[in-house]
Coordinates of C-alpha atoms and ligand atoms in Angstrom, one line a residue:
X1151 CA -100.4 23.0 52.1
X1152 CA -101.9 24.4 54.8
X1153 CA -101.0 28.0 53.8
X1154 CA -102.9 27.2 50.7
X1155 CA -105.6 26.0 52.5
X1156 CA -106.0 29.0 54.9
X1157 CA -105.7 30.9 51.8
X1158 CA -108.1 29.2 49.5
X1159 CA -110.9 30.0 52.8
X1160 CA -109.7 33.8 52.9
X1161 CA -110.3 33.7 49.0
X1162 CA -113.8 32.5 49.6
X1163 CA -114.6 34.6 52.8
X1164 CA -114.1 37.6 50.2
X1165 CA -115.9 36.3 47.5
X1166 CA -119.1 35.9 49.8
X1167 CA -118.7 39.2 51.3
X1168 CA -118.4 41.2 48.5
X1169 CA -121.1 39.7 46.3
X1170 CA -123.8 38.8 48.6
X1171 CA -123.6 42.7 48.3
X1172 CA -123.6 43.1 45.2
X1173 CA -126.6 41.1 44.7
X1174 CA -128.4 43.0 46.9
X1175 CA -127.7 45.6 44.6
X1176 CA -128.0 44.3 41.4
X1177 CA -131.5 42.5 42.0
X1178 CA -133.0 45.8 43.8
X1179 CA -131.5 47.7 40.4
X1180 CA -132.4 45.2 37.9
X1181 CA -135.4 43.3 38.7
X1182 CA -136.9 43.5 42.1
X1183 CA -138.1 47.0 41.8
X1184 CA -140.3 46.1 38.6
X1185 CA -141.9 49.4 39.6
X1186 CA -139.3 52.1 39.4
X1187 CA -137.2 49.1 37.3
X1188 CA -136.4 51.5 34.1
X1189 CA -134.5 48.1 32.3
X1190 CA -136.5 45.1 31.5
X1191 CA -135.4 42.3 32.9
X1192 CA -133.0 39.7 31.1
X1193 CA -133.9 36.7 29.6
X1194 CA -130.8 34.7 28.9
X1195 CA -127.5 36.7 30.0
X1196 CA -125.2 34.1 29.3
X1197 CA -124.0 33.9 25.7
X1198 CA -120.7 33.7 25.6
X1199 CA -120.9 30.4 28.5
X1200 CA -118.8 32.4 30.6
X1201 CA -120.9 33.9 32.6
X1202 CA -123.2 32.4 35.9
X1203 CA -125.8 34.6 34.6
X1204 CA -127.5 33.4 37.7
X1205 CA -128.9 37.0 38.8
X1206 CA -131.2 37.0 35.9
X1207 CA -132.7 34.0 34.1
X1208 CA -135.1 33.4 36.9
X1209 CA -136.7 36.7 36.7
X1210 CA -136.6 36.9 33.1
X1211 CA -140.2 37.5 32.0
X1212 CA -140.5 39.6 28.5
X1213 CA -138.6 38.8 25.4
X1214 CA -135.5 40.8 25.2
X1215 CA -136.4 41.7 21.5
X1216 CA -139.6 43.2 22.1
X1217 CA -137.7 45.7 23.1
X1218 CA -134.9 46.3 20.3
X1219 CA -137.5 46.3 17.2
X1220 CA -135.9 49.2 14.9
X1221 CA -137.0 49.1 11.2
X1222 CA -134.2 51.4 10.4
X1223 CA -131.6 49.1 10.9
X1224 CA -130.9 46.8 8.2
X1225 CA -131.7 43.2 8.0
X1226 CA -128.9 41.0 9.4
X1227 CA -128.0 39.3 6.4
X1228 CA -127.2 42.6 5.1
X1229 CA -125.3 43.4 8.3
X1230 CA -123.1 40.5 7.3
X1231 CA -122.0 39.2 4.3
X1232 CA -118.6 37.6 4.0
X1233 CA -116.2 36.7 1.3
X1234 CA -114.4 33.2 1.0
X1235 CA -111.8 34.4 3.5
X1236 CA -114.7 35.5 6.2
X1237 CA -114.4 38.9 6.1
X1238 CA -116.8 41.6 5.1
X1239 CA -116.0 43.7 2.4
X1240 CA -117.5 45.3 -0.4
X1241 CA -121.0 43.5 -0.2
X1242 CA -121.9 46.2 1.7
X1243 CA -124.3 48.7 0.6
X1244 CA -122.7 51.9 1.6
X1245 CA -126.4 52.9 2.7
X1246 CA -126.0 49.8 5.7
X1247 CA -123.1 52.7 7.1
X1248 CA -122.5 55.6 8.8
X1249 CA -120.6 58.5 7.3
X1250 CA -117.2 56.6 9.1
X1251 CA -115.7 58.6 12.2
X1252 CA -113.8 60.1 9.3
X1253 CA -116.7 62.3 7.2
X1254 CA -114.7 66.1 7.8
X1255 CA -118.2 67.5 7.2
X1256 CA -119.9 65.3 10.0
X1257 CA -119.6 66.5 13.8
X1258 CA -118.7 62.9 14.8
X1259 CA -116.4 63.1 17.0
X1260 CA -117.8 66.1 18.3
X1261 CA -120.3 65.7 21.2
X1262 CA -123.8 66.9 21.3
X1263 CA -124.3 70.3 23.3
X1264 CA -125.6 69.9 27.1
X1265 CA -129.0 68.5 27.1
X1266 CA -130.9 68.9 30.0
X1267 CA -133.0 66.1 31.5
X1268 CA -136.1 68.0 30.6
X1269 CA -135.0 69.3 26.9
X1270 CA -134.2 65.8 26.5
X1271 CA -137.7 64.1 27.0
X1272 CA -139.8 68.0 25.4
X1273 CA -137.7 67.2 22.0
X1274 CA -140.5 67.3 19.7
X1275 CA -138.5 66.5 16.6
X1276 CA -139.0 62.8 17.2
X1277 CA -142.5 62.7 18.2
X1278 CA -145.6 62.3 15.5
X1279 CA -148.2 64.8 16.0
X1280 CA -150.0 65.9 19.0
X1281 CA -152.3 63.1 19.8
X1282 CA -148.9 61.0 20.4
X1283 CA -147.4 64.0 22.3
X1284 CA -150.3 63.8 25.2
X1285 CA -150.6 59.8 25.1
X1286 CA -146.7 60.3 25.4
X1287 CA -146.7 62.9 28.5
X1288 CA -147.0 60.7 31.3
X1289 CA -144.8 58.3 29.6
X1290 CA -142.0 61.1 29.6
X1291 CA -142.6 62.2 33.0
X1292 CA -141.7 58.7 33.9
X1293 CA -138.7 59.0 31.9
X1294 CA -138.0 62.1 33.2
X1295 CA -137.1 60.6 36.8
X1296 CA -135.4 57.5 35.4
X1297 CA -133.2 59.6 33.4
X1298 CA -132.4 62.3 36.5
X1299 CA -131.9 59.2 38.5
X1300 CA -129.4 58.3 36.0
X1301 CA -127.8 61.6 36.1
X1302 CA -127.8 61.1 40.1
X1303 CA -126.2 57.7 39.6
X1304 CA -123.6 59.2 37.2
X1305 CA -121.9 61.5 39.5
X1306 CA -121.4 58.1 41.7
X1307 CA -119.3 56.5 39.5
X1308 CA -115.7 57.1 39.7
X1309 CA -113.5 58.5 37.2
X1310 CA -110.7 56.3 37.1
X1311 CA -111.4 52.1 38.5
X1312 CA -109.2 49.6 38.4
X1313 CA -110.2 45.9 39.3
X1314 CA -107.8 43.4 39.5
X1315 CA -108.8 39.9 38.1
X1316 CA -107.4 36.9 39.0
X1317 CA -107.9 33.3 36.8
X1318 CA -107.7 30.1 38.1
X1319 CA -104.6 28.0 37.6
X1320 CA -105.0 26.0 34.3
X1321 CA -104.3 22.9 33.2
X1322 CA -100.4 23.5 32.1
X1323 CA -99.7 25.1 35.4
X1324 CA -101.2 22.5 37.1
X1325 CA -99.5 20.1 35.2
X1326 CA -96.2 21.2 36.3
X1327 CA -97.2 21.9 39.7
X1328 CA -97.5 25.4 40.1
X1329 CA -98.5 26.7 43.3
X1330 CA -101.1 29.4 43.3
X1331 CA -98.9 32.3 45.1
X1332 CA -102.2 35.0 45.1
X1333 CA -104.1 35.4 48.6
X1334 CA -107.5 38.0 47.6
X1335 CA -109.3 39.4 50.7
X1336 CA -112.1 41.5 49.6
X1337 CA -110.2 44.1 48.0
X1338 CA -106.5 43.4 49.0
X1339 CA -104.1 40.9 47.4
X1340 CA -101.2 39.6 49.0
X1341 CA -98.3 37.8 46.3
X1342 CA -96.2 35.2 47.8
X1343 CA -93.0 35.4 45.9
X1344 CA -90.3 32.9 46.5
X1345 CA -86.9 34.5 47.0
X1346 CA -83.2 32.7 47.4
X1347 CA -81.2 34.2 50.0
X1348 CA -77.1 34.4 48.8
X1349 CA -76.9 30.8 50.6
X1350 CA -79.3 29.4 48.4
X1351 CA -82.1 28.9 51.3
X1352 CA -85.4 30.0 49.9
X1353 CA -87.9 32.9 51.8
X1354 CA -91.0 33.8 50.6
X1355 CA -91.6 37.5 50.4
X1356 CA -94.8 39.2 50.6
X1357 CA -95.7 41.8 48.1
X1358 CA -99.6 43.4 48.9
X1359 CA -102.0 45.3 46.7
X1360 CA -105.4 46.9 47.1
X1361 CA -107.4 48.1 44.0
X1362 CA -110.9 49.0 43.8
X1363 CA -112.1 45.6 43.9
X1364 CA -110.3 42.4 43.2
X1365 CA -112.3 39.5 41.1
X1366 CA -110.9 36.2 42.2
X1367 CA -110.6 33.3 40.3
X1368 CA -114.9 32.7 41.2
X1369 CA -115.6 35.3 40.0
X1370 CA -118.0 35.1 37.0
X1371 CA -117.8 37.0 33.6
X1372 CA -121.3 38.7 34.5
X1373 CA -120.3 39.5 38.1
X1374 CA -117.1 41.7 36.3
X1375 CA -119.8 42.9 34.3
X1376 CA -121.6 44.3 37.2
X1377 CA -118.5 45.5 38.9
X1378 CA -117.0 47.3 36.0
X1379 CA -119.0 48.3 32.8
X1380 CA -122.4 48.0 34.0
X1381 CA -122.3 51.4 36.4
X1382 CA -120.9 53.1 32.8
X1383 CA -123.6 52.5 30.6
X1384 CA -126.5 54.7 31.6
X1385 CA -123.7 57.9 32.3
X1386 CA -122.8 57.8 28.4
X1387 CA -126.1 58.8 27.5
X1388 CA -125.4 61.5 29.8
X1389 CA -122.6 62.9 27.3
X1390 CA -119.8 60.4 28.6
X1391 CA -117.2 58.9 26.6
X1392 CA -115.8 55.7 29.3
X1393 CA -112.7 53.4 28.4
X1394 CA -112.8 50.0 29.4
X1395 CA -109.4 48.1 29.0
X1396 CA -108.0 44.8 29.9
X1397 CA -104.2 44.9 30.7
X1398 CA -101.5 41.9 31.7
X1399 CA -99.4 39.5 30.4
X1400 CA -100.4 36.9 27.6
X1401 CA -102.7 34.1 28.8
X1402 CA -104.2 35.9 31.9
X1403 CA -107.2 36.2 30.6
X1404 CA -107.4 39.3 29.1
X1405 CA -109.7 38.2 26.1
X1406 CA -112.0 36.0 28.1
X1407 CA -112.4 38.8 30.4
X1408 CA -113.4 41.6 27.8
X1409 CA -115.0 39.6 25.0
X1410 CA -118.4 39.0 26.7
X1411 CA -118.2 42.7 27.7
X1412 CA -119.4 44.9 24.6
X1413 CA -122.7 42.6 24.3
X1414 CA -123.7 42.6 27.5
X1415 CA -123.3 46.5 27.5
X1416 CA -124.7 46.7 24.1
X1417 CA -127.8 44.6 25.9
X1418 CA -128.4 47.5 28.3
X1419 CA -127.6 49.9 26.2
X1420 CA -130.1 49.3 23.8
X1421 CA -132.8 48.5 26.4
X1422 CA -132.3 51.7 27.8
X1423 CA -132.6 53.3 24.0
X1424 CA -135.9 51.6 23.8
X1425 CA -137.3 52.1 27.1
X1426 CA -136.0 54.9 29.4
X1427 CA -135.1 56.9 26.3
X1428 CA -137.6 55.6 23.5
X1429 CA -138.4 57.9 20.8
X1430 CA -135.5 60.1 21.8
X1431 CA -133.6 59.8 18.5
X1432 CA -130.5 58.5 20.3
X1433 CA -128.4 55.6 17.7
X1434 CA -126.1 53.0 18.3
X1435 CA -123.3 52.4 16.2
X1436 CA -120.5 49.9 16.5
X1437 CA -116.7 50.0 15.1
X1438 CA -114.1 47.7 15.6
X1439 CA -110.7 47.9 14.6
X1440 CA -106.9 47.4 15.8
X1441 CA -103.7 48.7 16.2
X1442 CA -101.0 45.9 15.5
X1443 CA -97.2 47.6 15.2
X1444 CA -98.3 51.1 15.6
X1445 CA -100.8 50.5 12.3
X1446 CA -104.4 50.8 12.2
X1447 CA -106.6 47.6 10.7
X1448 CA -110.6 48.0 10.3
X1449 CA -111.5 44.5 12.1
X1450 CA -115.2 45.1 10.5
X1451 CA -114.0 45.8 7.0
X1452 CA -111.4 43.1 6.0
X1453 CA -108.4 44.5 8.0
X1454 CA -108.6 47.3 5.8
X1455 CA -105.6 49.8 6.9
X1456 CA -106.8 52.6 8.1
X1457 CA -105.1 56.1 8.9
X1458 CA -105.6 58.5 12.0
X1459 CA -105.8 62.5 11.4
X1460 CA -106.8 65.2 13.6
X1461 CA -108.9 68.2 12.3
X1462 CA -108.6 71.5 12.8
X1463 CA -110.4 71.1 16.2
X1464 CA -108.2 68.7 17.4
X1465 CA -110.5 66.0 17.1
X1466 CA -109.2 62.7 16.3
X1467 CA -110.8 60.7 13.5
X1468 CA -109.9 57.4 12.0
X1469 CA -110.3 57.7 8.5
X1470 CA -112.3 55.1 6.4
X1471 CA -113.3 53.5 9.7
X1472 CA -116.9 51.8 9.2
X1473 CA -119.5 51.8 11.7
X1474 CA -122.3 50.1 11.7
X1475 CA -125.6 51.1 12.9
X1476 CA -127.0 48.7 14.7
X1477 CA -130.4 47.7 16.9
X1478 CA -131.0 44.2 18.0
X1479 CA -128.4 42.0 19.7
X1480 CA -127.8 39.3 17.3
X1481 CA -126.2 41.9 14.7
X1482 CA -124.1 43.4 17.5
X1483 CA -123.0 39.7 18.3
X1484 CA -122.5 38.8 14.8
X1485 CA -120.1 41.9 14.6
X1486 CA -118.2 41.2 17.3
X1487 CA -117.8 37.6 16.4
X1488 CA -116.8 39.1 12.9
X1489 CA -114.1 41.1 14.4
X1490 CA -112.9 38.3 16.6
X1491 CA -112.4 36.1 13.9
X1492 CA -111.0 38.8 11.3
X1493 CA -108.6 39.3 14.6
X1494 CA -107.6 36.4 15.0
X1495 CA -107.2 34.5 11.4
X1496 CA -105.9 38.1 9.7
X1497 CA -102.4 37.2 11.0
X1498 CA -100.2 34.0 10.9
X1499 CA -100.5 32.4 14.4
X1500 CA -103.5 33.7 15.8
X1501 CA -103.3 33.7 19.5
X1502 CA -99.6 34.7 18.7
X1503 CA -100.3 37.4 16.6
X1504 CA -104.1 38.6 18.8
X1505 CA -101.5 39.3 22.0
X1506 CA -99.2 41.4 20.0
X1507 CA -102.3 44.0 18.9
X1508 CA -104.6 45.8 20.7
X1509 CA -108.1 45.8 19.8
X1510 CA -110.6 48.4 19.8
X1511 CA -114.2 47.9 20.0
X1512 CA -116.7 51.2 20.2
X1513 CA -120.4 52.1 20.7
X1514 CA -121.0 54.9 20.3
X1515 CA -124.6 56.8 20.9
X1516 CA -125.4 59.1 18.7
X1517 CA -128.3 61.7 18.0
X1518 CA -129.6 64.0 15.1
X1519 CA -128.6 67.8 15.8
X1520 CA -132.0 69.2 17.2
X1521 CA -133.6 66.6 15.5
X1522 CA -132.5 67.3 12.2
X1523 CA -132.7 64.1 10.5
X1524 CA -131.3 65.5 7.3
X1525 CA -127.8 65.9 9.2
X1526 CA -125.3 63.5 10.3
X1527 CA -126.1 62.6 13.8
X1528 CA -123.7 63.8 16.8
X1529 CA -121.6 61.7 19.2
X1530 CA -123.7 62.1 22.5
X1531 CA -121.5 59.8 24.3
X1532 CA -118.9 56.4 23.8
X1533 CA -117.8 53.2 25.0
X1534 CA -114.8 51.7 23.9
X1535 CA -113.3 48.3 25.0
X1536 CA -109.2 48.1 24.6
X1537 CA -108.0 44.1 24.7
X1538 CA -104.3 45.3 25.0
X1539 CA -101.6 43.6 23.5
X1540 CA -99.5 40.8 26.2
X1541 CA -98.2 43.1 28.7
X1542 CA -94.9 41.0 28.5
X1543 CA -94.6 41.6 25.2
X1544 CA -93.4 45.1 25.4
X1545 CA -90.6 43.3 26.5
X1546 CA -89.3 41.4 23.6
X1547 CA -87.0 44.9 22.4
X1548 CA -83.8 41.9 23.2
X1549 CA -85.7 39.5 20.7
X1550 CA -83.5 38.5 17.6
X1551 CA -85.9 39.0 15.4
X1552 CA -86.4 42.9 14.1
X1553 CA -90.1 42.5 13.5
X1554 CA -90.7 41.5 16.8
X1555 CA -88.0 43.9 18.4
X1556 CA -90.0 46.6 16.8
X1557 CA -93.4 45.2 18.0
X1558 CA -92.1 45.0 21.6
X1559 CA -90.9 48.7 21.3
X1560 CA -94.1 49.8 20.1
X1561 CA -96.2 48.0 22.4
X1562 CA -93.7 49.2 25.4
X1563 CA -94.6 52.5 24.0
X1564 CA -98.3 52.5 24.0
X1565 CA -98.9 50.7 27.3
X1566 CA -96.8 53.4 29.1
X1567 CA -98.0 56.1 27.4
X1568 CA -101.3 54.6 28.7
X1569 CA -100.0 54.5 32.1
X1570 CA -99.2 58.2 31.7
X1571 CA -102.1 59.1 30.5
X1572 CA -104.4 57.7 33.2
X1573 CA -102.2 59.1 35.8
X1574 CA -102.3 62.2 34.4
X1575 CA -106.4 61.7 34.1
X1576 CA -105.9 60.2 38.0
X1577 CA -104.1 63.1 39.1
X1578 CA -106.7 65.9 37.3
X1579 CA -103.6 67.5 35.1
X1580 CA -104.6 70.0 33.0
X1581 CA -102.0 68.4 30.0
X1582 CA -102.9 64.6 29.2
X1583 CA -99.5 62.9 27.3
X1584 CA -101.9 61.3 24.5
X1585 CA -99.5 62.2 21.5
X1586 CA -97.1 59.4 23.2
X1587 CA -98.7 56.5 21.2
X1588 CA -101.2 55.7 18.3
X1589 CA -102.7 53.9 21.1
X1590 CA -103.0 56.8 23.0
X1591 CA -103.9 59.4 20.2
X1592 CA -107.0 57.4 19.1
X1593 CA -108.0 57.1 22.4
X1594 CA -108.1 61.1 23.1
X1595 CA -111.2 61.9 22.8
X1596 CA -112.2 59.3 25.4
X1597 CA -110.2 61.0 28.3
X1598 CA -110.9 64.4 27.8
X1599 CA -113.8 66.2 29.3
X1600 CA -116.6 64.0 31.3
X1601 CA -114.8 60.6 30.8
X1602 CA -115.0 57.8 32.8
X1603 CA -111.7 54.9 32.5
X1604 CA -112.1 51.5 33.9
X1605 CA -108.9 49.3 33.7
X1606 CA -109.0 45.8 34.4
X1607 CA -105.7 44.0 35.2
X1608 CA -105.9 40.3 34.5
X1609 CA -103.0 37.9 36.8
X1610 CA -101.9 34.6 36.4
X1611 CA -102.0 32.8 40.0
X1612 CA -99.2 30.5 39.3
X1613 CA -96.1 30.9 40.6
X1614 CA -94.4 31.0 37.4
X1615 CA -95.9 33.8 36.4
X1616 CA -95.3 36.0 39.2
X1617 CA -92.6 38.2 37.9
X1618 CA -94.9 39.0 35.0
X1619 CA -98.1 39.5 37.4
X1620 CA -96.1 41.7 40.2
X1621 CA -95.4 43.8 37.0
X1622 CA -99.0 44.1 36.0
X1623 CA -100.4 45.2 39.4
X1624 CA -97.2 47.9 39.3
X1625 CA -98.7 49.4 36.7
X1626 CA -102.0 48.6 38.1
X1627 CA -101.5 50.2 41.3
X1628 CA -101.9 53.8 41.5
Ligands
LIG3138 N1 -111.2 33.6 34.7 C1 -111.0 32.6 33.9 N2 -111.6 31.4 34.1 C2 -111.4 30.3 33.3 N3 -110.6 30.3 32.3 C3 -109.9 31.4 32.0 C4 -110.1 32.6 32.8 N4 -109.2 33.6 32.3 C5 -108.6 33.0 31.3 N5 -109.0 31.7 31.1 C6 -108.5 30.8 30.1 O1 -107.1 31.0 29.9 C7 -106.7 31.0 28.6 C8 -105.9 32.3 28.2 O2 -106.8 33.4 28.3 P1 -106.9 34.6 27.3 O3 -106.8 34.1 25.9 O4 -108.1 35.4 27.6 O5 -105.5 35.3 27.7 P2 -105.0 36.7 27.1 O6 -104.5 37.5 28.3 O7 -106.1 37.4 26.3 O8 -103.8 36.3 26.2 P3 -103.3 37.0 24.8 O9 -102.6 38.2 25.3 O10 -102.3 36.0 24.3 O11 -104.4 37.3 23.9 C9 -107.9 30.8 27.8 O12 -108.0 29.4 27.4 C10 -109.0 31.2 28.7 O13 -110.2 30.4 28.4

């Protein structure tokens, strides 16, 4: 009792400490500085209910879609159209889609040649005649410094991050009186595992971590937001491709963590297509689409299967895979919600079946070769968020089931590929091990060249659970 009740004050000593700081930060970056601010504030941050979204609302002034008006994207109820089983399908018009990352004669998967800050914001291809050019001028000096700034800011962020989440206990642990066995002090964890000596006596034994930050169980969905993805976005309009993944065994919180993710990025990302980088051609595009027993499913296109080749180049591309272009919010949401639900009902059993495959989501920015409109635009940069299949589940190879003995073997297989892969990426190796998974093999183009990898390990606190969570901050810890 009273350990608990030291430890629950340590957990909030280190909750205080490290986000009074980071509110510092975040209101200087996001709204205090309405000067040099190149992102307009938000007005409602908070759609998924997860999040506090308590940084924002109150400085909120303009209308977040005043800023996300694009008359080449197509209406939403073209965006989606479902059948009687919910899915999209072939209502589409093929016009609503890009070429697919598979179109051999597109550069998609390709990115876009160095652009320098100042090419970037001279590109006349995008601008309307000359009048339009001088009104523009001043505009693009101010651009100019928000994008270098950005640039500055990119070489800040660290190549590899792992943040450790922790969730509270929940009702069933509760319920069976679980003790909560995780201490978090500021970036340190200490596990409290309960051992039996050979007389049967019990010991506790102390196992401690430090990652890059720990979230504990206070922690809001926007303040992981701010801590993990949010740094990313402006770098991958610097020709960045950056990984976001959630890792750890079923039920700690893997989905809840990563599902508000892509819209909140989306969010930023678009603001900053439409106001540090308006009129600079750059496109967002969405995919969506998971690998569930070493197969690929299109999560946008009703679970289409979907096969993986490399060209000539090496370049991976997923063939069939349909993205949408996309500009305003509510289409990215209804997309995501699409592939949620496509996720989740396209199997028997779905929270079963959801922690068995891992699910991709991309943006990608793109941008017309040197303004050629005519051509299929370039990959300037990427974000991909990876809910991975139950950690644990890579263990079920004793199962007596076959299906799910092979499941367990090919999930064991991807998540340490994974694992070798970002310590390979960790360690600067010349030779990353993607061809160890599909997992890993789609993922290839994020981790070579200027990439940027953020893994988020999700923990049960219960005491239950702590084989499964000392397992996940093993592969965690680096
Ligand atoms: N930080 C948190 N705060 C409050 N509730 C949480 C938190 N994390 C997870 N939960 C709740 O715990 C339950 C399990 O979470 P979730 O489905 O995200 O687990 P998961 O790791 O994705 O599992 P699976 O691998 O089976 O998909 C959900 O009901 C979720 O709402």
């Amino acid at each position: 009792m009273n350990r608990q009740a030291q430890r629950s004050g340590a957990t909030g000593v280190h909750h205080n400490r490290q986000y009074s700081e980071h509110y510092l930060d975040a209101s200087s970056k996001w709204f205090n500085d309405s000067s040099s601010n190149h992102i307009p504030p938000l007005q409602d941050y908070n759609l998924y209910g997860g999040g506090g979204g308590r940084m924002y609302r109150s400085n909120a002034q303009r209308s977040f879609n005043e800023y996300c008006f694009d008359p080449a994207t197509p209406p939403r109820s073209y965006a989606i159209k479902k059948n009687a089983n919910g899915y999209g399908d072939e209502d589409y018009s093929p016009r609503d889609f890009s070429p697919g990352l598979l179109d051999l004669h597109s550069f998609d998967t390709e990115l876009l040649p160095q652009i320098t800050s100042s090419n970037l914001y001279d590109s006349e291809p995008y601008i309307f005649g000359k009048q339009t050019v001088r009104a523009r001028a001043s505009e693009n000096n101010v651009s100019n410094s928000l994008a270098a700034a950005d640039n500055a800011k990119s070489s800040n962020v660290a190549k590899i991050k792992v943040v450790v989440r922790k969730r509270p206990l929940n009702k069933k642990e509760v319920a069976k009186q679980e003790e909560d066995i995780i201490d978090t002090v500021s970036d340190s964890l200490t596990v409290h595992e309960t051992k039996l000596k050979v007389d049967l006596t019990q010991y506790v034994e102390k196992h401690e971590f430090v990652f890059d930050a720990v979230l504990n169980e206070e922690v809001t969905n926007d303040e992981v937001y701010c801590e993990t993805v949010e740094p990313i976005v402006p770098i991958i309009f610097q020709r960045t491709k950056a990984t976001c993944f959630a890792y750890g065994q079923t039920g700690s919180g893997k989905t809840y963590t990563m599902k508000p993710l892509p819209l909140k990025a989306s969010r930023d990302i678009l603001r900053l297509m439409h106001h540090t980088y308006r009129n600079q051609g750059f496109q967002l595009f969405v995919s969506f689409f998971e690998i569930y027993g070493g197969k690929l499913f299109d999560l946008l296109n009703g679970r289409k299967k979907l096969c993986m080749r490399e060209d000539g180049k090496q370049q991976v591309c997923i063939v069939g895979l349909q993205e949408y272009r996309v500009s305003d919010v509510e289409t990215i949401k209804e997309l995501i919600e699409q592939g949620n639900a496509t996720r989740s009902t396209g199997t028997t059993g779905a929270n079963e079946e959801s922690s068995r495959s891992h699910a991709i989501l991309q943006l990608a920015i793109k941008r017309s070769v040197e303004g050629n409109v005519s051509k299929p635009p370039r990959v300037v940069g990427k974000l991909s968020f990876i809910d991975l299949a139950g950690s644990e589940r890579g263990a079920d190879t004793t199962d007596n089931d076959k299906q799910t003995r092979i499941e367990g073997a090919e999930i064991n297989k991807s998540l340490l590929a994974l694992k070798e892969c970002i310590r390979a990426l960790d360690n600067d190796q010349g030779h990353i091990p993607f061809r160890g998974s599909k997992l890993t093999e789609v993922l290839r183009d994020s981790f070579v060249g200027n990439s940027r990898t953020v893994m988020i390990s999700c923990i049960s606190p219960s005491s239950g659970s702590c084989e499964h969570t000392l397992n996940t901050l093993r592969y965690a810890d680096r």
